[in-house]
Backbone as ProteinMPNN parsed JSONL, in Angstrom:
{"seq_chain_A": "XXXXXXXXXXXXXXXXXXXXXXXXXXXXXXXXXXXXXXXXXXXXXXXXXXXXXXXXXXXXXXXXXXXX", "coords_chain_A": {"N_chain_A": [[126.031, 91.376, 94.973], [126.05, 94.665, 95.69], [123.982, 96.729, 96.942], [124.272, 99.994, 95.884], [125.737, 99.381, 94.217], [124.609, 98.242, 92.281], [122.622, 100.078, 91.758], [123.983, 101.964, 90.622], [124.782, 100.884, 88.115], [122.521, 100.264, 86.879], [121.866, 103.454, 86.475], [123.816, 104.104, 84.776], [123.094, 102.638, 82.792], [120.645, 103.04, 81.494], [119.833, 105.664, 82.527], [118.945, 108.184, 84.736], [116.962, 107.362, 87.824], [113.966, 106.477, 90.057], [114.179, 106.744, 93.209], [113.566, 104.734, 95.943], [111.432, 104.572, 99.684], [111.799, 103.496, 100.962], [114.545, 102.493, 99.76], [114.876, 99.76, 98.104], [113.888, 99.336, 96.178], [114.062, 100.244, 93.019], [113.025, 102.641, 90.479], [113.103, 102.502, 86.81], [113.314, 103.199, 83.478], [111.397, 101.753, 80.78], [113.414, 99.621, 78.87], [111.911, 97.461, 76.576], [109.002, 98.525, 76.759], [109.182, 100.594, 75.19], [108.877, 103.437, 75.1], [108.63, 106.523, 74.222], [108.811, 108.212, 75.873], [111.372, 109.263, 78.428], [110.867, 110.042, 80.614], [108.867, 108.329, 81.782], [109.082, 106.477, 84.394], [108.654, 102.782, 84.658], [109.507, 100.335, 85.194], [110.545, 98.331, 87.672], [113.204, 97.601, 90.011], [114.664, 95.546, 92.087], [116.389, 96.165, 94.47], [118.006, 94.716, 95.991], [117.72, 91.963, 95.191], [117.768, 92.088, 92.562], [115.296, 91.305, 90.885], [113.152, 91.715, 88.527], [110.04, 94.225, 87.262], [107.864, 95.143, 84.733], [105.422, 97.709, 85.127], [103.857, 98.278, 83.088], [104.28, 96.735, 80.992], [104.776, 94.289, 81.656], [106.671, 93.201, 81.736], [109.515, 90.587, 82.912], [111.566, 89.074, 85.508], [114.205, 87.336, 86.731], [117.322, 87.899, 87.044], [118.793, 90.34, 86.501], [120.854, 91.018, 84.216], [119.685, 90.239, 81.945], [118.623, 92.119, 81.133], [120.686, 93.964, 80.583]], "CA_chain_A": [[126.32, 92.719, 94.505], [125.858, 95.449, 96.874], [122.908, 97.902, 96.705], [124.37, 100.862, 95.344], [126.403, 99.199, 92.584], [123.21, 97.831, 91.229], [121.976, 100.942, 91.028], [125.326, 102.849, 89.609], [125.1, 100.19, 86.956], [121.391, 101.099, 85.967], [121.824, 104.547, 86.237], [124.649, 104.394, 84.048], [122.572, 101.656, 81.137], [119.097, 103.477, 81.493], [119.46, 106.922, 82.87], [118.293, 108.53, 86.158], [115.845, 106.539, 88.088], [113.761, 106.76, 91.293], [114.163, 105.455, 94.907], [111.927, 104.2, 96.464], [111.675, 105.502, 100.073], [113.106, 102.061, 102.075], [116.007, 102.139, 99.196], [114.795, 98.744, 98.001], [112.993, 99.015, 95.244], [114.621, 101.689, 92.334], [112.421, 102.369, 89.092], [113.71, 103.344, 85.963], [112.595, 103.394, 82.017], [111.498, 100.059, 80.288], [113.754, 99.001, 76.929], [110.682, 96.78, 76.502], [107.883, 99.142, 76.557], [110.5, 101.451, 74.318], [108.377, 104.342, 74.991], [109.529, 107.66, 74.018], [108.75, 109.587, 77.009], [111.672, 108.655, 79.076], [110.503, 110.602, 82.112], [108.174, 107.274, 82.795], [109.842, 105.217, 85.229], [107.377, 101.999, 85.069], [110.004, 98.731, 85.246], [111.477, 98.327, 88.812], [113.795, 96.558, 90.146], [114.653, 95.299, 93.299], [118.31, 96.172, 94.459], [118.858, 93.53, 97.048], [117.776, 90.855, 94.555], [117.478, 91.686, 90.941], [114.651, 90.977, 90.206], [112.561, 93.384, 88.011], [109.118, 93.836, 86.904], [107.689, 96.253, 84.044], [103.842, 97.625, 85.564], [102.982, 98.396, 81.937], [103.926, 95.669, 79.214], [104.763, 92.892, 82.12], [108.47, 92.539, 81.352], [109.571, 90.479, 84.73], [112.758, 88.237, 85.586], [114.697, 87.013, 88.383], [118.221, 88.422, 86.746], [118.956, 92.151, 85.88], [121.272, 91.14, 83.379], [118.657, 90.117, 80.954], [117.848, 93.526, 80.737], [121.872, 95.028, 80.395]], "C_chain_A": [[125.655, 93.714, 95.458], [124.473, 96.661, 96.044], [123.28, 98.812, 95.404], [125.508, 100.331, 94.082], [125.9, 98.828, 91.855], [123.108, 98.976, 90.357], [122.74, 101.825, 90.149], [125.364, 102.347, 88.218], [123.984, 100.439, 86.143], [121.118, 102.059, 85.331], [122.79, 104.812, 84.984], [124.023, 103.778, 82.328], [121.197, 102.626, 81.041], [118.882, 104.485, 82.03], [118.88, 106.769, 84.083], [116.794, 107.611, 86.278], [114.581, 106.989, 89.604], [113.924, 105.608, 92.296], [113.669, 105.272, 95.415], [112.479, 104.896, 98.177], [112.738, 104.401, 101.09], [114.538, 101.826, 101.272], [116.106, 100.925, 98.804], [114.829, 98.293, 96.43], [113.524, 100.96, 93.868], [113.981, 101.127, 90.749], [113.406, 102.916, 87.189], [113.134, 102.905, 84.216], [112.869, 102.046, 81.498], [112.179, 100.03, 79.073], [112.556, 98.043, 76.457], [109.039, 97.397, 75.521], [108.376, 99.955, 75.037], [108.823, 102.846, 73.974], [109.117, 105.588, 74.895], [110.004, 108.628, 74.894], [109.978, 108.765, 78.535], [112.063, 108.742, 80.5], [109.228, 108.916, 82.791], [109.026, 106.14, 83.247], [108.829, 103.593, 85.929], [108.105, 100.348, 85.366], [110.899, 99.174, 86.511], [112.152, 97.071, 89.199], [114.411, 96.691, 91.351], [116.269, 94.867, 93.582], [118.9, 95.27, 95.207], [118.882, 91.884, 96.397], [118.141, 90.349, 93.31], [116.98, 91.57, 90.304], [113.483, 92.551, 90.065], [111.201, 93.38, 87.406], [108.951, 95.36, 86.41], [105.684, 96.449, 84.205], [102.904, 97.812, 84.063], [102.579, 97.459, 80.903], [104.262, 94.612, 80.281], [105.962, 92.335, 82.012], [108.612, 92.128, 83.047], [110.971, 89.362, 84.344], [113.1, 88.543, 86.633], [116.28, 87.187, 88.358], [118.461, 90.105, 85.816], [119.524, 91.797, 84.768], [121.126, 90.554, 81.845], [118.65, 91.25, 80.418], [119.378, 94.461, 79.891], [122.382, 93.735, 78.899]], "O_chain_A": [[124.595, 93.359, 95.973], [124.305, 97.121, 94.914], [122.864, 98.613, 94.262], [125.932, 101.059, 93.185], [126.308, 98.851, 90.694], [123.282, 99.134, 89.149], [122.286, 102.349, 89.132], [125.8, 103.008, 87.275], [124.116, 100.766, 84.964], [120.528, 102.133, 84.253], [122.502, 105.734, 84.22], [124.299, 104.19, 81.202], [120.945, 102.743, 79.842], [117.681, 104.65, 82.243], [118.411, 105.731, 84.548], [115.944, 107.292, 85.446], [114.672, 108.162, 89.965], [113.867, 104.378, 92.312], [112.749, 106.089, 95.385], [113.521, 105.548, 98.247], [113.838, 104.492, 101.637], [115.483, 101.216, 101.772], [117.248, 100.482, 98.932], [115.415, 97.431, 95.775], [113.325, 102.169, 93.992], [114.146, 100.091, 90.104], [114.269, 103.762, 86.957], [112.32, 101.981, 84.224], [113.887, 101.36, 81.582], [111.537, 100.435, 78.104], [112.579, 98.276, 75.248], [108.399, 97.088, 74.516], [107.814, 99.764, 73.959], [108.086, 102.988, 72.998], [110.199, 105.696, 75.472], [110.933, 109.437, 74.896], [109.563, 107.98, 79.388], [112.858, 108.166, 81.244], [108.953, 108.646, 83.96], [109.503, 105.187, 82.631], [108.466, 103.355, 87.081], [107.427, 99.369, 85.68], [111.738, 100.074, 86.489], [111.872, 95.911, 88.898], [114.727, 97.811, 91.753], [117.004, 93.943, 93.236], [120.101, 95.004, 95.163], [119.583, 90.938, 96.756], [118.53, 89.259, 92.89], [117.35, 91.58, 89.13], [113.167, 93.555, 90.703], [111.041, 92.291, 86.855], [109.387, 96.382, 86.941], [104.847, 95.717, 83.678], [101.703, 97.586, 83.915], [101.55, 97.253, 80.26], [103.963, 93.555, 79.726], [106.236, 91.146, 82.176], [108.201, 92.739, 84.033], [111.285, 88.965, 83.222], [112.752, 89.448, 87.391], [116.849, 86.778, 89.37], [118.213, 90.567, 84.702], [118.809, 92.187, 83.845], [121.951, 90.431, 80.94], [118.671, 91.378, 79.194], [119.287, 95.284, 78.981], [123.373, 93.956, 78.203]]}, "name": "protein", "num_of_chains": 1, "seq": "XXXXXXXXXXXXXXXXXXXXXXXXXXXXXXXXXXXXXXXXXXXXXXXXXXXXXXXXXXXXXXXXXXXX"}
């Protein structure tokens, strides 16, 4: 799956995210943590692979579509 259809597909399940600055690595809001504030972008995920890790509660996997 190509970069930017990862991220079209995130952006579209989980709202605006950030990019990292190499375009690798795009963060966006944990269903996990299910915090309210959903300006914190703390579970990233890695667009060339998939795999995603949450820096707060530890959510991690080696398929995105765990998460969708």
């Amino acid at each position: 799956m190509a970069n930017s259809n990862l991220k079209n597909i995130l952006v579209k399940s989980f709202g605006s995210g950030i990019l990292s600055r190499d375009s690798i690595n795009f963060a966006i809001w944990c269903p996990s943590c299910n915090d309210s504030r959903k300006n914190k972008k703390k579970l990233v995920v890695r667009l060339d692979t998939g795999v995603f890790h949450c820096w707060v509660c530890g959510l991690k996997g080696k398929n995105i579509s765990f998460l969708l």
